[in-house]
């Protein structure tokens, strides 16, 4: 498309290419171009490729604002976001949000963050739902007793949960989660393979289904290798000083040679106790955390930690949301992804 010019030689801005321009250049109908942008699954591969190539050549950008007015959609996905708890090393949600933003943008959606209120856990959802400000939600608070998933289901609001419906076996909503038990089993077996037989567990309190799920990976792996677990476990709050105190008690009473922890926060507490007692991580006592946080990566000796595939979680969530919003069947109601183990000097 040529630029128009003033007689003085100055250049006028080029009119942005339109959907009609793309259709004419590609030799297809306007509806076909619209389908290539919004519903590519409806087109034959060769037609889709031809239209996409033309879009790239012309630099066409769909007018999403106009489309949203026609379809009464916002292209926004709501996500309740709470700051990290003080005294913890957990920044997994930051990495997940970044991954979710990237995965959403690839398919034309954007993420709208809104603050959470523990005194009114559904208030933010209700306000956005009433104002039709978002098309769907991603729910991350799936711990025991949290009402958000159940409330959204009752409202027939489209959403996907990051986390299993721990307290509702009959739940029908779509969820994506990471197999924490498998991750801890991987960590425990790693320590056993390095000759450890007295492996202690420091996890969260019993009312945390996520913590108990992770603990089951330790118990199962220890027993499968004929190793004892009695007297080697502690349940505490997920803060650094609690991990430090639990490690001190276990070292005095049970003499473990290694620790597996439900989080990097608790593992940092263990490392603090080892530092006070002048014990070298990885040489005198092995330590493994969970979440592969930035703290684990920059700690002087490096903290071995279970790494959640949060990028894959985000992709699966967005794939499920697209299916829900286009009224297509979701292939699997629950997707459970396998974590990996980032091995460093602490083990």
Tab-separated table of C-alpha atoms in Angstrom:
chain	number	residue	atom	x	y	z
A	1	UNK	CA	0.000	0.000	0.000
A	2	UNK	CA	1.640	3.227	-1.121
A	3	UNK	CA	1.980	6.288	1.028
A	4	UNK	CA	0.214	9.461	-0.113
A	5	UNK	CA	2.320	12.621	-0.136
A	6	UNK	CA	1.878	16.385	-0.019
A	7	UNK	CA	3.191	18.322	-2.990
A	8	UNK	CA	5.869	19.705	-0.658
A	9	UNK	CA	7.215	16.181	-0.300
A	10	UNK	CA	6.065	15.531	3.314
A	11	UNK	CA	4.446	12.187	4.006
A	12	UNK	CA	0.951	11.629	5.352
A	13	UNK	CA	0.319	8.786	7.791
A	14	UNK	CA	-0.737	5.534	6.179
A	15	UNK	CA	-4.306	4.429	6.831
A	16	UNK	CA	-4.103	1.169	8.812
A	17	UNK	CA	-5.071	-1.883	6.748
A	18	UNK	CA	-8.589	-3.121	7.313
A	19	UNK	CA	-10.203	-6.524	7.417
A	20	UNK	CA	-11.525	-5.792	3.894
A	21	UNK	CA	-7.980	-5.137	2.681
A	22	UNK	CA	-6.854	-8.508	3.998
A	23	UNK	CA	-9.824	-10.279	2.430
A	24	UNK	CA	-9.179	-8.692	-0.984
A	25	UNK	CA	-5.438	-9.446	-0.946
A	26	UNK	CA	-5.953	-13.070	0.238
A	27	UNK	CA	-8.860	-13.682	-2.147
A	28	UNK	CA	-11.260	-14.735	0.603
A	29	UNK	CA	-14.400	-13.385	2.225
A	30	UNK	CA	-14.392	-11.010	5.180
A	31	UNK	CA	-15.944	-13.736	7.322
A	32	UNK	CA	-12.997	-16.003	6.507
A	33	UNK	CA	-10.563	-13.343	7.724
A	34	UNK	CA	-12.642	-12.915	10.872
A	35	UNK	CA	-12.560	-16.660	11.443
A	36	UNK	CA	-8.773	-16.709	10.972
A	37	UNK	CA	-8.472	-14.174	13.782
A	38	UNK	CA	-11.179	-15.366	16.165
A	39	UNK	CA	-11.972	-18.999	15.275
A	40	UNK	CA	-9.016	-20.478	13.386
A	41	UNK	CA	-10.221	-24.034	14.022
A	42	UNK	CA	-13.047	-23.444	11.527
A	43	UNK	CA	-10.674	-22.997	8.561
A	44	UNK	CA	-8.747	-25.447	6.437
A	45	UNK	CA	-5.001	-25.335	7.192
A	46	UNK	CA	-4.077	-23.981	3.736
A	47	UNK	CA	-6.680	-21.207	3.911
A	48	UNK	CA	-5.670	-20.276	7.442
A	49	UNK	CA	-2.011	-20.089	6.422
A	50	UNK	CA	-2.804	-17.886	3.404
A	51	UNK	CA	-4.841	-15.447	5.485
A	52	UNK	CA	-2.250	-15.299	8.244
A	53	UNK	CA	0.497	-14.629	5.731
A	54	UNK	CA	-1.532	-11.783	4.253
A	55	UNK	CA	-2.194	-10.369	7.723
A	56	UNK	CA	1.556	-10.382	8.379
A	57	UNK	CA	2.355	-8.767	5.003
A	58	UNK	CA	-0.138	-5.944	5.480
A	59	UNK	CA	0.496	-5.486	9.188
A	60	UNK	CA	-3.211	-5.849	9.944
A	61	UNK	CA	-4.192	-5.580	13.627
A	62	UNK	CA	-7.767	-6.583	14.558
A	63	UNK	CA	-9.863	-3.868	16.180
A	64	UNK	CA	-10.516	-5.729	19.408
A	65	UNK	CA	-12.394	-2.833	20.949
A	66	UNK	CA	-14.972	-2.900	18.162
A	67	UNK	CA	-15.204	-6.676	18.319
A	68	UNK	CA	-15.728	-6.575	22.071
A	69	UNK	CA	-18.572	-4.088	21.672
A	70	UNK	CA	-20.265	-6.393	19.180
A	71	UNK	CA	-19.808	-9.544	21.193
A	72	UNK	CA	-20.190	-7.950	24.647
A	73	UNK	CA	-16.870	-9.429	25.752
A	74	UNK	CA	-13.902	-7.764	27.400
A	75	UNK	CA	-11.055	-10.168	26.544
A	76	UNK	CA	-10.075	-9.873	30.218
A	77	UNK	CA	-9.400	-12.701	32.667
A	78	UNK	CA	-9.765	-11.826	36.343
A	79	UNK	CA	-7.200	-13.029	38.879
A	80	UNK	CA	-7.307	-12.290	42.598
A	81	UNK	CA	-3.775	-11.428	43.692
A	82	UNK	CA	-2.540	-11.193	47.258
A	83	UNK	CA	0.940	-10.080	48.369
A	84	UNK	CA	3.404	-12.692	49.574
A	85	UNK	CA	3.209	-13.419	53.285
A	86	UNK	CA	5.808	-11.681	55.442
A	87	UNK	CA	8.585	-13.940	56.695
A	88	UNK	CA	8.398	-16.317	53.731
A	89	UNK	CA	10.517	-17.013	50.654
A	90	UNK	CA	7.565	-17.963	48.471
A	91	UNK	CA	7.376	-16.047	45.195
A	92	UNK	CA	5.849	-18.863	43.125
A	93	UNK	CA	2.709	-16.818	42.464
A	94	UNK	CA	4.779	-14.046	40.889
A	95	UNK	CA	6.214	-16.520	38.394
A	96	UNK	CA	2.789	-18.001	37.749
A	97	UNK	CA	1.197	-14.595	37.099
A	98	UNK	CA	3.939	-13.703	34.622
A	99	UNK	CA	3.424	-17.027	32.829
A	100	UNK	CA	-0.357	-16.543	32.804
A	101	UNK	CA	-0.020	-13.055	31.311
A	102	UNK	CA	2.230	-14.376	28.541
A	103	UNK	CA	0.017	-17.380	27.745
A	104	UNK	CA	-3.112	-15.199	27.727
A	105	UNK	CA	-1.659	-12.565	25.420
A	106	UNK	CA	-0.722	-15.222	22.867
A	107	UNK	CA	-4.436	-15.944	22.327
A	108	UNK	CA	-5.709	-12.383	22.599
A	109	UNK	CA	-6.592	-12.137	26.277
A	110	UNK	CA	-5.258	-9.932	29.051
A	111	UNK	CA	-5.132	-10.541	32.793
A	112	UNK	CA	-6.866	-8.166	35.185
A	113	UNK	CA	-5.494	-8.372	38.729
A	114	UNK	CA	-7.745	-7.412	41.617
A	115	UNK	CA	-6.984	-7.339	45.355
A	116	UNK	CA	-8.267	-9.912	47.787
A	117	UNK	CA	-10.051	-9.324	51.067
A	118	UNK	CA	-9.834	-12.196	53.543
A	119	UNK	CA	-12.920	-10.880	55.345
A	120	UNK	CA	-14.931	-10.957	52.099
A	121	UNK	CA	-13.376	-13.656	49.880
A	122	UNK	CA	-15.997	-13.381	47.106
A	123	UNK	CA	-16.503	-9.624	47.108
A	124	UNK	CA	-14.027	-8.870	44.341
A	125	UNK	CA	-15.406	-11.667	42.162
A	126	UNK	CA	-18.972	-10.494	42.692
A	127	UNK	CA	-18.174	-6.892	41.719
A	128	UNK	CA	-16.404	-7.872	38.507
A	129	UNK	CA	-19.077	-10.405	37.600
A	130	UNK	CA	-21.894	-7.914	38.138
A	131	UNK	CA	-20.164	-5.243	36.025
A	132	UNK	CA	-19.243	-7.778	33.273
A	133	UNK	CA	-15.716	-6.372	33.444
A	134	UNK	CA	-14.129	-9.773	32.789
A	135	UNK	CA	-15.009	-12.786	30.660
A	136	UNK	CA	-13.703	-15.409	33.094
A	137	UNK	CA	-11.646	-15.984	36.223
A	138	UNK	CA	-8.613	-17.947	37.300
A	139	UNK	CA	-8.965	-19.095	40.918
A	140	UNK	CA	-5.812	-19.874	42.884
A	141	UNK	CA	-7.254	-20.128	46.395
A	142	UNK	CA	-8.404	-23.745	46.475
A	143	UNK	CA	-7.373	-24.582	50.022
A	144	UNK	CA	-9.742	-26.280	52.436
A	145	UNK	CA	-12.938	-24.343	53.073
A	146	UNK	CA	-12.370	-21.557	50.557
A	147	UNK	CA	-15.752	-20.596	49.045
A	148	UNK	CA	-14.684	-18.994	45.772
A	149	UNK	CA	-14.801	-21.996	43.429
A	150	UNK	CA	-18.155	-23.166	44.810
A	151	UNK	CA	-19.617	-19.641	44.572
A	152	UNK	CA	-18.470	-19.136	40.973
A	153	UNK	CA	-19.919	-22.535	40.053
A	154	UNK	CA	-23.267	-21.528	41.543
A	155	UNK	CA	-23.179	-18.298	39.512
A	156	UNK	CA	-22.355	-20.290	36.360
A	157	UNK	CA	-19.348	-18.030	35.843
A	158	UNK	CA	-16.595	-19.453	33.627
A	159	UNK	CA	-13.398	-20.130	35.566
A	160	UNK	CA	-10.491	-22.517	35.845
A	161	UNK	CA	-8.817	-23.288	39.166
A	162	UNK	CA	-5.090	-23.586	39.762
A	163	UNK	CA	-5.370	-26.281	42.403
A	164	UNK	CA	-7.532	-29.311	43.076
A	165	UNK	CA	-10.959	-29.121	44.778
A	166	UNK	CA	-9.566	-30.611	47.964
A	167	UNK	CA	-12.773	-30.546	49.992
A	168	UNK	CA	-15.309	-31.267	47.243
A	169	UNK	CA	-14.997	-34.633	45.521
A	170	UNK	CA	-18.132	-33.907	43.509
A	171	UNK	CA	-16.859	-30.628	42.071
A	172	UNK	CA	-17.377	-30.371	38.307
A	173	UNK	CA	-15.248	-27.322	37.540
A	174	UNK	CA	-12.038	-27.457	35.519
A	175	UNK	CA	-8.724	-27.398	37.386
A	176	UNK	CA	-5.002	-27.649	36.740
A	177	UNK	CA	-2.536	-28.604	39.458
A	178	UNK	CA	1.004	-29.798	40.124
A	179	UNK	CA	1.551	-33.218	41.714
A	180	UNK	CA	3.191	-32.136	44.957
A	181	UNK	CA	3.389	-35.695	46.299
A	182	UNK	CA	5.330	-36.757	43.205
A	183	UNK	CA	7.695	-33.818	43.660
A	184	UNK	CA	8.441	-34.697	47.277
A	185	UNK	CA	8.831	-38.361	46.345
A	186	UNK	CA	11.401	-37.263	43.757
A	187	UNK	CA	13.262	-35.220	46.381
A	188	UNK	CA	13.191	-38.034	48.944
A	189	UNK	CA	14.437	-40.628	46.478
A	190	UNK	CA	17.222	-38.249	45.462
A	191	UNK	CA	18.441	-38.166	49.067
A	192	UNK	CA	18.104	-41.941	49.482
A	193	UNK	CA	20.154	-42.474	46.328
A	194	UNK	CA	22.889	-40.397	47.966
A	195	UNK	CA	23.003	-42.718	50.954
A	196	UNK	CA	20.703	-40.957	53.441
A	197	UNK	CA	18.512	-43.154	55.620
A	198	UNK	CA	17.489	-40.679	58.349
A	199	UNK	CA	15.488	-38.184	56.304
A	200	UNK	CA	13.292	-35.748	58.247
A	201	UNK	CA	10.158	-34.033	56.972
A	202	UNK	CA	9.141	-30.474	57.874
A	203	UNK	CA	5.710	-29.604	56.521
A	204	UNK	CA	2.623	-27.538	57.154
A	205	UNK	CA	-0.091	-28.117	59.704
A	206	UNK	CA	-2.530	-30.989	59.297
A	207	UNK	CA	-5.391	-28.767	58.103
A	208	UNK	CA	-3.467	-28.026	54.886
A	209	UNK	CA	-4.458	-30.597	52.233
A	210	UNK	CA	-1.634	-29.380	49.999
A	211	UNK	CA	0.863	-29.924	52.793
A	212	UNK	CA	-0.532	-33.355	53.611
A	213	UNK	CA	-0.416	-34.326	49.947
A	214	UNK	CA	3.264	-33.397	49.792
A	215	UNK	CA	3.947	-35.235	53.037
A	216	UNK	CA	2.446	-38.396	51.559
A	217	UNK	CA	5.196	-38.402	48.933
A	218	UNK	CA	7.827	-38.504	51.681
A	219	UNK	CA	6.034	-41.228	53.651
A	220	UNK	CA	5.418	-43.393	50.586
A	221	UNK	CA	9.009	-43.181	49.355
A	222	UNK	CA	10.558	-43.808	52.754
A	223	UNK	CA	8.400	-46.877	53.333
A	224	UNK	CA	9.003	-48.170	49.804
A	225	UNK	CA	12.718	-48.151	50.626
A	226	UNK	CA	12.228	-49.807	54.028
A	227	UNK	CA	13.148	-46.663	55.950
A	228	UNK	CA	11.518	-45.387	59.170
A	229	UNK	CA	9.484	-42.184	59.472
A	230	UNK	CA	8.571	-42.330	63.173
A	231	UNK	CA	9.869	-39.296	65.057
A	232	UNK	CA	11.185	-37.692	61.890
A	233	UNK	CA	8.295	-35.385	60.982
A	234	UNK	CA	7.195	-31.948	62.115
A	235	UNK	CA	4.161	-29.809	61.184
A	236	UNK	CA	4.553	-26.031	61.537
A	237	UNK	CA	3.485	-22.658	60.146
A	238	UNK	CA	5.019	-21.742	56.791
A	239	UNK	CA	7.462	-19.110	58.057
A	240	UNK	CA	11.256	-19.166	58.296
A	241	UNK	CA	11.530	-19.112	62.107
A	242	UNK	CA	9.143	-22.086	62.407
A	243	UNK	CA	11.323	-24.092	60.040
A	244	UNK	CA	14.394	-23.155	62.068
A	245	UNK	CA	12.797	-24.203	65.359
A	246	UNK	CA	11.540	-27.502	63.926
A	247	UNK	CA	14.980	-28.303	62.525
A	248	UNK	CA	16.615	-27.664	65.897
A	249	UNK	CA	14.219	-30.017	67.685
A	250	UNK	CA	14.593	-32.765	65.079
A	251	UNK	CA	18.385	-32.519	65.105
A	252	UNK	CA	18.434	-32.860	68.904
A	253	UNK	CA	15.847	-35.635	69.197
A	254	UNK	CA	16.085	-37.695	65.992
A	255	UNK	CA	19.542	-37.009	64.479
A	256	UNK	CA	18.514	-36.850	60.804
A	257	UNK	CA	21.170	-36.522	58.109
A	258	UNK	CA	18.804	-34.818	55.660
A	259	UNK	CA	15.659	-32.672	55.557
A	260	UNK	CA	12.865	-32.522	52.994
A	261	UNK	CA	10.634	-29.469	53.368
A	262	UNK	CA	7.177	-28.536	52.087
A	263	UNK	CA	8.471	-25.130	50.949
A	264	UNK	CA	11.638	-23.145	50.358
A	265	UNK	CA	10.542	-20.969	53.277
A	266	UNK	CA	10.839	-23.883	55.697
A	267	UNK	CA	14.075	-25.010	54.030
A	268	UNK	CA	15.547	-21.543	54.650
A	269	UNK	CA	14.690	-22.011	58.305
A	270	UNK	CA	16.587	-25.311	58.330
A	271	UNK	CA	19.592	-23.628	56.705
A	272	UNK	CA	19.474	-20.921	59.364
A	273	UNK	CA	19.690	-23.540	62.133
A	274	UNK	CA	22.568	-25.291	60.345
A	275	UNK	CA	24.416	-21.983	60.107
A	276	UNK	CA	23.984	-21.353	63.852
A	277	UNK	CA	25.305	-24.846	64.622
A	278	UNK	CA	28.151	-24.503	62.106
A	279	UNK	CA	26.933	-27.448	60.038
A	280	UNK	CA	27.608	-27.304	56.297
A	281	UNK	CA	24.563	-27.790	54.008
A	282	UNK	CA	25.216	-30.621	51.589
A	283	UNK	CA	28.241	-31.888	53.524
A	284	UNK	CA	27.080	-32.364	57.090
A	285	UNK	CA	23.303	-32.179	56.526
A	286	UNK	CA	21.395	-32.261	53.215
A	287	UNK	CA	18.410	-29.962	52.648
A	288	UNK	CA	15.725	-29.923	49.932
A	289	UNK	CA	12.955	-27.330	49.551
A	290	UNK	CA	9.896	-26.909	47.360
A	291	UNK	CA	9.082	-24.183	44.756
A	292	UNK	CA	12.577	-23.425	43.402
A	293	UNK	CA	12.223	-19.804	44.467
A	294	UNK	CA	14.750	-17.099	43.660
A	295	UNK	CA	16.066	-17.502	47.196
A	296	UNK	CA	16.859	-21.160	46.451
A	297	UNK	CA	18.721	-20.131	43.316
A	298	UNK	CA	20.828	-17.361	44.880
A	299	UNK	CA	21.583	-18.939	48.269
A	300	UNK	CA	25.421	-19.180	48.542
A	301	UNK	CA	25.608	-22.978	48.285
A	302	UNK	CA	22.414	-23.287	46.228
A	303	UNK	CA	19.281	-24.916	47.644
A	304	UNK	CA	18.042	-28.084	45.950
A	305	UNK	CA	14.318	-27.587	45.388
A	306	UNK	CA	11.278	-29.081	43.670
A	307	UNK	CA	10.350	-26.884	40.698
A	308	UNK	CA	6.725	-26.532	39.675
A	309	UNK	CA	6.104	-26.295	35.889
A	310	UNK	CA	4.180	-23.021	36.267
A	311	UNK	CA	4.638	-22.090	32.616
A	312	UNK	CA	2.876	-25.324	31.620
A	313	UNK	CA	0.191	-24.716	34.249
A	314	UNK	CA	-0.559	-21.318	32.695
A	315	UNK	CA	-0.773	-22.779	29.187
A	316	UNK	CA	-3.185	-25.512	30.321
A	317	UNK	CA	-5.353	-22.990	32.173
A	318	UNK	CA	-5.591	-20.688	29.157
A	319	UNK	CA	-6.366	-23.647	26.874
A	320	UNK	CA	-9.233	-24.668	29.163
A	321	UNK	CA	-10.517	-21.084	29.411
A	322	UNK	CA	-10.611	-20.757	25.609
A	323	UNK	CA	-12.650	-23.940	25.396
A	324	UNK	CA	-15.080	-22.752	28.079
A	325	UNK	CA	-15.522	-19.311	26.523
A	326	UNK	CA	-16.080	-20.726	23.040
A	327	UNK	CA	-18.591	-23.269	24.456
A	328	UNK	CA	-16.448	-26.194	23.365
A	329	UNK	CA	-16.085	-29.360	25.448
A	330	UNK	CA	-13.109	-29.452	27.807
A	331	UNK	CA	-11.144	-32.631	27.197
A	332	UNK	CA	-10.171	-33.222	30.836
A	333	UNK	CA	-11.744	-31.721	33.954
A	334	UNK	CA	-8.533	-32.147	35.937
A	335	UNK	CA	-4.945	-31.883	34.686
A	336	UNK	CA	-2.146	-32.960	37.040
A	337	UNK	CA	1.367	-31.957	35.955
A	338	UNK	CA	4.664	-33.463	37.101
A	339	UNK	CA	7.279	-31.269	38.799
A	340	UNK	CA	11.053	-31.612	38.448
A	341	UNK	CA	13.953	-31.390	40.883
A	342	UNK	CA	16.524	-28.592	40.593
A	343	UNK	CA	19.614	-30.163	42.202
A	344	UNK	CA	22.175	-27.880	43.862
A	345	UNK	CA	24.905	-28.131	46.481
A	346	UNK	CA	22.598	-28.289	49.533
A	347	UNK	CA	21.944	-31.979	48.782
